[in-house]
CSV table of C-alpha atoms in Angstrom, one decimal:
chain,number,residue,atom,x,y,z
A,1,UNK,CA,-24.3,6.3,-2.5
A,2,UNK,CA,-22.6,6.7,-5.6
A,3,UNK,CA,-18.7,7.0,-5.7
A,4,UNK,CA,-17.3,10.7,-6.8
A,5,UNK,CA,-15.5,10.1,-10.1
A,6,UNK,CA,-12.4,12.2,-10.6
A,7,UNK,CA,-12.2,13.7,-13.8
A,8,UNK,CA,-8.1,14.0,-13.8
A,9,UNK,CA,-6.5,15.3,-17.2
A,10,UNK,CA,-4.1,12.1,-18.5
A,11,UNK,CA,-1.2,14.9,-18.3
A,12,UNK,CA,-1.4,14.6,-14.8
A,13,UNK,CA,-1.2,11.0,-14.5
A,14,UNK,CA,2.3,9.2,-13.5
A,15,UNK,CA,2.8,7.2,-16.1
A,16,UNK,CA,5.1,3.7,-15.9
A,17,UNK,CA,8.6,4.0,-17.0
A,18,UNK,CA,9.1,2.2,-19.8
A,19,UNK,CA,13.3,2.2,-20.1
A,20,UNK,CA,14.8,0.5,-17.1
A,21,UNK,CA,15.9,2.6,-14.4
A,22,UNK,CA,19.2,2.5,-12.5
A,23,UNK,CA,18.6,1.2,-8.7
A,24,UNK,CA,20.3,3.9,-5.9
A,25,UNK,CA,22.9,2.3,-4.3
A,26,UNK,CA,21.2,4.5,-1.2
A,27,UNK,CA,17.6,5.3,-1.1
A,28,UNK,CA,17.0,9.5,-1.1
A,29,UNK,CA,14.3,10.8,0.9
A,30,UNK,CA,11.6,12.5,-1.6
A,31,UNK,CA,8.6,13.5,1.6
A,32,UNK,CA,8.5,12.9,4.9
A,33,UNK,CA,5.4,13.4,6.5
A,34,UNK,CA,4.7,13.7,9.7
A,35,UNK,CA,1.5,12.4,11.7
A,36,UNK,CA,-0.5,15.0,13.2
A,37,UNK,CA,-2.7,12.8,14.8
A,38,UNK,CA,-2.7,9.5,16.6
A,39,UNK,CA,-3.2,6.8,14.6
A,40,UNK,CA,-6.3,5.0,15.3
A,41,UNK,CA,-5.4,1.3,14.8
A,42,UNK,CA,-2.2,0.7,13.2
A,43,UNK,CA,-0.7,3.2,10.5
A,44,UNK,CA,-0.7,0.6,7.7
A,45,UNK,CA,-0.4,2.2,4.3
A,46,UNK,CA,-0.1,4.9,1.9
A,47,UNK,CA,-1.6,6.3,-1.6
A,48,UNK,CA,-1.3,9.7,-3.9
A,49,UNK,CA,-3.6,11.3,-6.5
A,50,UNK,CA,-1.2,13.3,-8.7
A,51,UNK,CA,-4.1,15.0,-10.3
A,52,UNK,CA,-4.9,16.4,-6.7
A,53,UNK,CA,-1.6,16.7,-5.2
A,54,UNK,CA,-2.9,14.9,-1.7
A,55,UNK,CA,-1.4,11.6,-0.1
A,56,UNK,CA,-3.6,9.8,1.6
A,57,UNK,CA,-2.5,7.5,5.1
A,58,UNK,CA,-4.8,4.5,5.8
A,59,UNK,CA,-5.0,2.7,9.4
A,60,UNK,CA,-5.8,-1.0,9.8
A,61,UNK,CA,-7.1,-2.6,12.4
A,62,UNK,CA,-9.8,-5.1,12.9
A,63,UNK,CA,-13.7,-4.1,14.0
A,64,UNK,CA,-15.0,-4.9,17.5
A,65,UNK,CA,-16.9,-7.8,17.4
A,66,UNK,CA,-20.7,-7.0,16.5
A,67,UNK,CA,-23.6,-7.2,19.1
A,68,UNK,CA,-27.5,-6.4,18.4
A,69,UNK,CA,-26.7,-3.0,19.4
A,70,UNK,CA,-23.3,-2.6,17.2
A,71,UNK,CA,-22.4,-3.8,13.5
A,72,UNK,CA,-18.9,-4.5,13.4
A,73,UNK,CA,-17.6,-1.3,11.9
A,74,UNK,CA,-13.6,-1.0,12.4
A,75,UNK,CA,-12.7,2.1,13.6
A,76,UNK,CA,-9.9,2.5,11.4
A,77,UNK,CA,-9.4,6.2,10.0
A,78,UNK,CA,-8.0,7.1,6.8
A,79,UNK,CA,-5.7,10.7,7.0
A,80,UNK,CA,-5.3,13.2,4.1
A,81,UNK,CA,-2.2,15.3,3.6
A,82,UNK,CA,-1.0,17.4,0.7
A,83,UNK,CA,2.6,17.1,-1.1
A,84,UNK,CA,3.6,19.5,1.4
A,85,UNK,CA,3.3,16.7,4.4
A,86,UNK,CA,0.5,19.6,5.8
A,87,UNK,CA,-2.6,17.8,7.3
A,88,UNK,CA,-5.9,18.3,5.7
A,89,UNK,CA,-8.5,16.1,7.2
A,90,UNK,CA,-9.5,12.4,8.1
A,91,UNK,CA,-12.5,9.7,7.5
A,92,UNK,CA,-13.8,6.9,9.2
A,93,UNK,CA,-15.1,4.9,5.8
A,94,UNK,CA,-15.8,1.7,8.6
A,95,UNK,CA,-12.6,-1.0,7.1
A,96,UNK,CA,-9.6,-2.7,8.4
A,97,UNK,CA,-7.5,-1.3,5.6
A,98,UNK,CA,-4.4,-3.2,4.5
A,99,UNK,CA,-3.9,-1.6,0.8
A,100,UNK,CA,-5.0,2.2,-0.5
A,101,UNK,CA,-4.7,3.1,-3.6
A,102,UNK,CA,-5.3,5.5,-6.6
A,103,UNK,CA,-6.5,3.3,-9.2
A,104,UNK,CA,-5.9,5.3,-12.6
A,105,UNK,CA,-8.3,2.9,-14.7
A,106,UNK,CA,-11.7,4.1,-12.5
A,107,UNK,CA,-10.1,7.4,-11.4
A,108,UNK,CA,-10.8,6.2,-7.6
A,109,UNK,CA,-9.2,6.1,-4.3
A,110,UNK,CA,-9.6,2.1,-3.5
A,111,UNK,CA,-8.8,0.2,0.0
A,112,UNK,CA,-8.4,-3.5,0.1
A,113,UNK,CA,-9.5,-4.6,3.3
A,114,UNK,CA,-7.6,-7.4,6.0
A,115,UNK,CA,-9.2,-11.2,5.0
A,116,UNK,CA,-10.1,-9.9,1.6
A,117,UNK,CA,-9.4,-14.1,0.6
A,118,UNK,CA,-11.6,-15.1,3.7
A,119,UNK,CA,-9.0,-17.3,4.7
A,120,UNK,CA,-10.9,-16.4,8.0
A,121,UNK,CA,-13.7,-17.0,7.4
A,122,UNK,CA,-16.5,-14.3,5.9
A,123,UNK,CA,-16.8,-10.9,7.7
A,124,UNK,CA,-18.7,-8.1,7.1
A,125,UNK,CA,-16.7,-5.1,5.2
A,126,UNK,CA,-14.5,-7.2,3.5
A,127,UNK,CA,-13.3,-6.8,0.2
A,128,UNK,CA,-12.3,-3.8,-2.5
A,129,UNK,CA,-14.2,-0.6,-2.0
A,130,UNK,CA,-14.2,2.8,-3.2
A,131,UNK,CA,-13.4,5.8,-1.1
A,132,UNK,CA,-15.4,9.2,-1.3
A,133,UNK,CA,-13.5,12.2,-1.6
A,134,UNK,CA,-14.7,15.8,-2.5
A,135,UNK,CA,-13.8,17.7,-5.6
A,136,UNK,CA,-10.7,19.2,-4.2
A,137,UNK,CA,-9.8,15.7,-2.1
A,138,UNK,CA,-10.9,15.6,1.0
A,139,UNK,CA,-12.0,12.4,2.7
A,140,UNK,CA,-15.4,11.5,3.3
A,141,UNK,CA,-16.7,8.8,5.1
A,142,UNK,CA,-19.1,7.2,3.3
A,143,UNK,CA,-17.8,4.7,0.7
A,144,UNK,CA,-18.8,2.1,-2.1
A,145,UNK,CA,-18.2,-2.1,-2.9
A,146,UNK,CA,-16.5,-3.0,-5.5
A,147,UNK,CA,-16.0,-6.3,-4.6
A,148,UNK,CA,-16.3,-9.1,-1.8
A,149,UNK,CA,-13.6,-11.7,-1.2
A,150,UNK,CA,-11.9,-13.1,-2.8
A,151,UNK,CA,-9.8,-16.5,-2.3
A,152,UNK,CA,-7.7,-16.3,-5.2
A,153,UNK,CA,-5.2,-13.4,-2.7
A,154,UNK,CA,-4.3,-16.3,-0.7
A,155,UNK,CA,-3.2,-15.1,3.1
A,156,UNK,CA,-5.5,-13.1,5.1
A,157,UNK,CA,-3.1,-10.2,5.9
A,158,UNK,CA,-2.0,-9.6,2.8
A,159,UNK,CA,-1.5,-6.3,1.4
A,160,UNK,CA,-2.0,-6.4,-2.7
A,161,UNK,CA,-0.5,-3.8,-4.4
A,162,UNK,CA,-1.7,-2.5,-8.2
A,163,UNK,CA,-0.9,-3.1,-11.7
A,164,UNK,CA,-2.8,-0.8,-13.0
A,165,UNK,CA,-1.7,-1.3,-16.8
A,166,UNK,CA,-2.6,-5.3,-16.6
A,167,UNK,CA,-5.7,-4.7,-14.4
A,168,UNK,CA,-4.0,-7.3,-11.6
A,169,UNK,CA,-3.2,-7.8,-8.1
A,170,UNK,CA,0.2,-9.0,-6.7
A,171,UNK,CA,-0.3,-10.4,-3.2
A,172,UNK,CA,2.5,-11.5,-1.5
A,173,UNK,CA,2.3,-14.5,1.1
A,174,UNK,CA,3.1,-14.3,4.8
A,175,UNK,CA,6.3,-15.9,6.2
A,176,UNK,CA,7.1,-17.2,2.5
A,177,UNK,CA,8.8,-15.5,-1.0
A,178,UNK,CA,5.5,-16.2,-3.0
A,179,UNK,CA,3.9,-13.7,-4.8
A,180,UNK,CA,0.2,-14.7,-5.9
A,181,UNK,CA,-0.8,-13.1,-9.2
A,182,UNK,CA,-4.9,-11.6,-9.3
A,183,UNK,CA,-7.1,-11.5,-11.5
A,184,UNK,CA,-10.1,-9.7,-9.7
A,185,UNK,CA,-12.6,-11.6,-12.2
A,186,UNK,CA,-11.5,-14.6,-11.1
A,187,UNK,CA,-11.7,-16.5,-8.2
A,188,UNK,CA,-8.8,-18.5,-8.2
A,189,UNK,CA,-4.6,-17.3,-9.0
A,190,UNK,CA,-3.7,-16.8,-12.4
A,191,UNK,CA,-0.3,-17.0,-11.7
A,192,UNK,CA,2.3,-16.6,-8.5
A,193,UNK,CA,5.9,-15.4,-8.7
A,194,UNK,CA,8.9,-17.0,-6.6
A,195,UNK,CA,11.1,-14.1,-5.3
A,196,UNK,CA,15.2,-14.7,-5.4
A,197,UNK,CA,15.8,-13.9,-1.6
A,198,UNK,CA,18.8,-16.1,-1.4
A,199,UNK,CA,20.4,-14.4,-4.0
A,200,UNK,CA,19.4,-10.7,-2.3
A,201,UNK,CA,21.0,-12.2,1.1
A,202,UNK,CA,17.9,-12.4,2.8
A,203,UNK,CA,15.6,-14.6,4.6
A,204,UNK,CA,11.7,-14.5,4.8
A,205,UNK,CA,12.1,-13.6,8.5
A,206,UNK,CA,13.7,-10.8,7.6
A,207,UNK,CA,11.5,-8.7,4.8
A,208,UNK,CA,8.3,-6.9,5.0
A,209,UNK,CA,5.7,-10.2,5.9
A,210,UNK,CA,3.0,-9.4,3.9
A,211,UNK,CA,3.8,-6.3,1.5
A,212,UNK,CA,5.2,-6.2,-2.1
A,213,UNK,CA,5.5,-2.6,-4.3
A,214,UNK,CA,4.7,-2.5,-7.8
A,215,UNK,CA,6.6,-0.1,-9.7
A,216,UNK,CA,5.6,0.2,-12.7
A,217,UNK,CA,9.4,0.5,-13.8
A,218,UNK,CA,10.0,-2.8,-16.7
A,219,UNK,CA,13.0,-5.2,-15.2
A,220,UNK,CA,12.9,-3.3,-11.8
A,221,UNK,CA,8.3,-4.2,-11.1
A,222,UNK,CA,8.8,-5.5,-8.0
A,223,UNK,CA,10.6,-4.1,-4.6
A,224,UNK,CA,9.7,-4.7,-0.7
A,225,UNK,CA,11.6,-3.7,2.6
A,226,UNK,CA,14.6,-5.6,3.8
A,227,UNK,CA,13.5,-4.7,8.0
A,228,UNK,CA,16.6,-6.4,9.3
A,229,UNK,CA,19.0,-5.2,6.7
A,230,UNK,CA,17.3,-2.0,6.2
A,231,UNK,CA,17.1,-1.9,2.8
A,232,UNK,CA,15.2,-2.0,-0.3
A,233,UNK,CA,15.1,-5.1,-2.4
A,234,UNK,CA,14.2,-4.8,-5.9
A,235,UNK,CA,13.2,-7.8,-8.7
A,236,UNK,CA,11.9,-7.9,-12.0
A,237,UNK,CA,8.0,-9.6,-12.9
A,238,UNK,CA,9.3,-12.9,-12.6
A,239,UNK,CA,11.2,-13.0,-9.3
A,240,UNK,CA,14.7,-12.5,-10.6
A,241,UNK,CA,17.1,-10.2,-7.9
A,242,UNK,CA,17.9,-7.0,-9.6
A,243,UNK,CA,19.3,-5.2,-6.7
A,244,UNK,CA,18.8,-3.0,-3.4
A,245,UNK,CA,19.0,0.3,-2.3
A,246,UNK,CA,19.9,1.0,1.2
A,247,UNK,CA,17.7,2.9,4.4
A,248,UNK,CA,19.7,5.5,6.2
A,249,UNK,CA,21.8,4.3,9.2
A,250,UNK,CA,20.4,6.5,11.2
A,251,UNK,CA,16.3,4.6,11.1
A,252,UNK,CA,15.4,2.4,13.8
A,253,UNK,CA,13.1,0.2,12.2
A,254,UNK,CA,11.0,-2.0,14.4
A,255,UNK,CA,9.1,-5.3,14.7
A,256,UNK,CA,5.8,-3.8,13.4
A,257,UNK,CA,7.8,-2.6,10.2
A,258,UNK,CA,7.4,-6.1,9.2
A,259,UNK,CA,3.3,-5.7,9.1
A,260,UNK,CA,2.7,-2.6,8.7
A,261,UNK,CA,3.2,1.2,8.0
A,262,UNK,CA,4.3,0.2,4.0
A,263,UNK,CA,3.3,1.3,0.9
A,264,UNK,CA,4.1,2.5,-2.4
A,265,UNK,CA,2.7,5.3,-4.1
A,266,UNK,CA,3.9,8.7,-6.3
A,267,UNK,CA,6.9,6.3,-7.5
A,268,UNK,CA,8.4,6.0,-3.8
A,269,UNK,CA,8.1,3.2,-1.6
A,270,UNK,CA,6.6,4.8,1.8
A,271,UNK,CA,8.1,3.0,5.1
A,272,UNK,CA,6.6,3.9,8.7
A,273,UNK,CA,9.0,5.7,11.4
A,274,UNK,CA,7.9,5.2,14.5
A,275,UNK,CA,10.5,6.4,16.7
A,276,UNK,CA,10.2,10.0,15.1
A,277,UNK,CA,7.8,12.8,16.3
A,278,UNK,CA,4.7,12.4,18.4
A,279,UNK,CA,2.9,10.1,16.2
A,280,UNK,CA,5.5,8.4,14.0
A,281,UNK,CA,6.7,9.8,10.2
A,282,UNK,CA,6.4,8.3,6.9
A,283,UNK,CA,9.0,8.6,4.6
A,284,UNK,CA,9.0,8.4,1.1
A,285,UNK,CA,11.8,7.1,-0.7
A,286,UNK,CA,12.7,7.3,-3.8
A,287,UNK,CA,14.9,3.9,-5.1
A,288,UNK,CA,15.6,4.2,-8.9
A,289,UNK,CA,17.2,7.0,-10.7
A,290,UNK,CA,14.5,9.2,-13.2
């Protein structure tokens, strides 16, 4: 089935911020949004199409192992909510989900599944694919490839973000401060980045294992979660520390806030709240100055 293409005017696309930005001292709350519904799997990431005003929440979890009755289809779900944090509806496209995103070059909602590198192994529904939506941005669930693994991302629970101006993927490693550079044409790294944690105070034990943002913003592109200091670390395309913003006091992050519930998206970086409401809230926040 073909993949809806969404005809969005370039006005309404967030462009990157070319002047450096100044980095909070503390991070300011820009959404919050509440679950409405219980996350299938594990609430793992987040995405925004400006040109439709609707965020969109993506579970991971890995498929039941298949059977002669049963592919292995992951029953992972994928949540839509406008900029008002009000629910609108949810998919079951089939993927363990690890990064969603509104790529501005194809004008499609993308998820990069768990083992996209097949450090695993091969598996079925692995790789980039392309997310249905309707004209006004609801989820469907049928979806289409883009691509199949790929071992150039490295670690199998890795969760890629963007670039969408270079047409490239950064991966960060688990348990490590690499960042792997991708080129989806090519199967192997083009490049990998060694992030400054020393020099931000911080250990790999005690950042986000498997998630890096990209921001877009020139000397501030790169920024993850500090879980144990709750804060936001920020570094520039090559690894240098440029500086952190701090999480309220007040959040109780967890151990899963090291895997999961991450993301980055409408120039905020998203971080999971478990402890609040019935389901667990996202909040956006907002870590450099416009």
């Amino acid at each position: 089935m073909r993949a809806l293409t969404l005809l969005i005017p370039i006005a309404l696309i967030t462009l990157a911020t070319t002047a450096k930005a100044e980095i909070l001292p503390e991070a300011q709350v820009g959404i919050k949004i509440p679950l409405v519904k219980k996350p299938t799997t594990r609430p793992m990431t987040v995405a925004h199409i400006p040109g439709l005003k609707r965020y969109y929440i993506a579970d991971g979890g890995l498929a039941p192992m298949g059977s002669e009755t049963e592919a292995p289809y992951s029953k992972s779900m994928i949540h839509a909510y406008d900029e008002n944090s009000q629910y609108i509806n949810s998919s079951r496209p089939g993927y363990d989900n690890r990064s969603l995103y509104y790529n501005t070059n194809t004008h499609q909602l993308e998820t990069i599944t768990y083992n996209i590198s097949s450090d695993l192994g091969f598996a079925p529904n692995s790789g980039i694919f392309s997310i249905h939506l309707t004209e006004t941005g609801e989820l469907k669930d049928s979806s289409d490839e883009i691509s199949q693994f790929n071992p150039a991302f490295g670690d199998s629970a890795t969760i890629p973000s963007y670039d969408a101006e270079n047409k490239r993927y950064y991966a960060k490693q688990a348990r490590s401060n690499k960042v792997l550079i991708v080129d989806p044409k090519s199967r192997e790294k083009i490049g990998d980045i060694t992030l400054e944690l020393d020099k931000a105070g911080a250990a790999h034990d005690d950042i986000s294992d498997s998630f890096i943002a990209y921001t877009a913003i020139k000397g501030e592109e790169l920024a993850l979660l500090d879980v144990d200091h709750k804060a936001i670390l920020v570094f520039d395309i090559t690894g240098k520390y440029v500086g952190r913003s701090a999480l309220p006091k007040t959040m109780k992050l967890r151990a899963n806030n090291h895997y999961t519930g991450l993301g980055y998206a409408n120039q905020m970086l998203f971080v999971f709240h478990e402890p609040e409401g019935e389901f667990g809230t996202y909040y956006g926040f907002k870590i450099q100055k416009e």
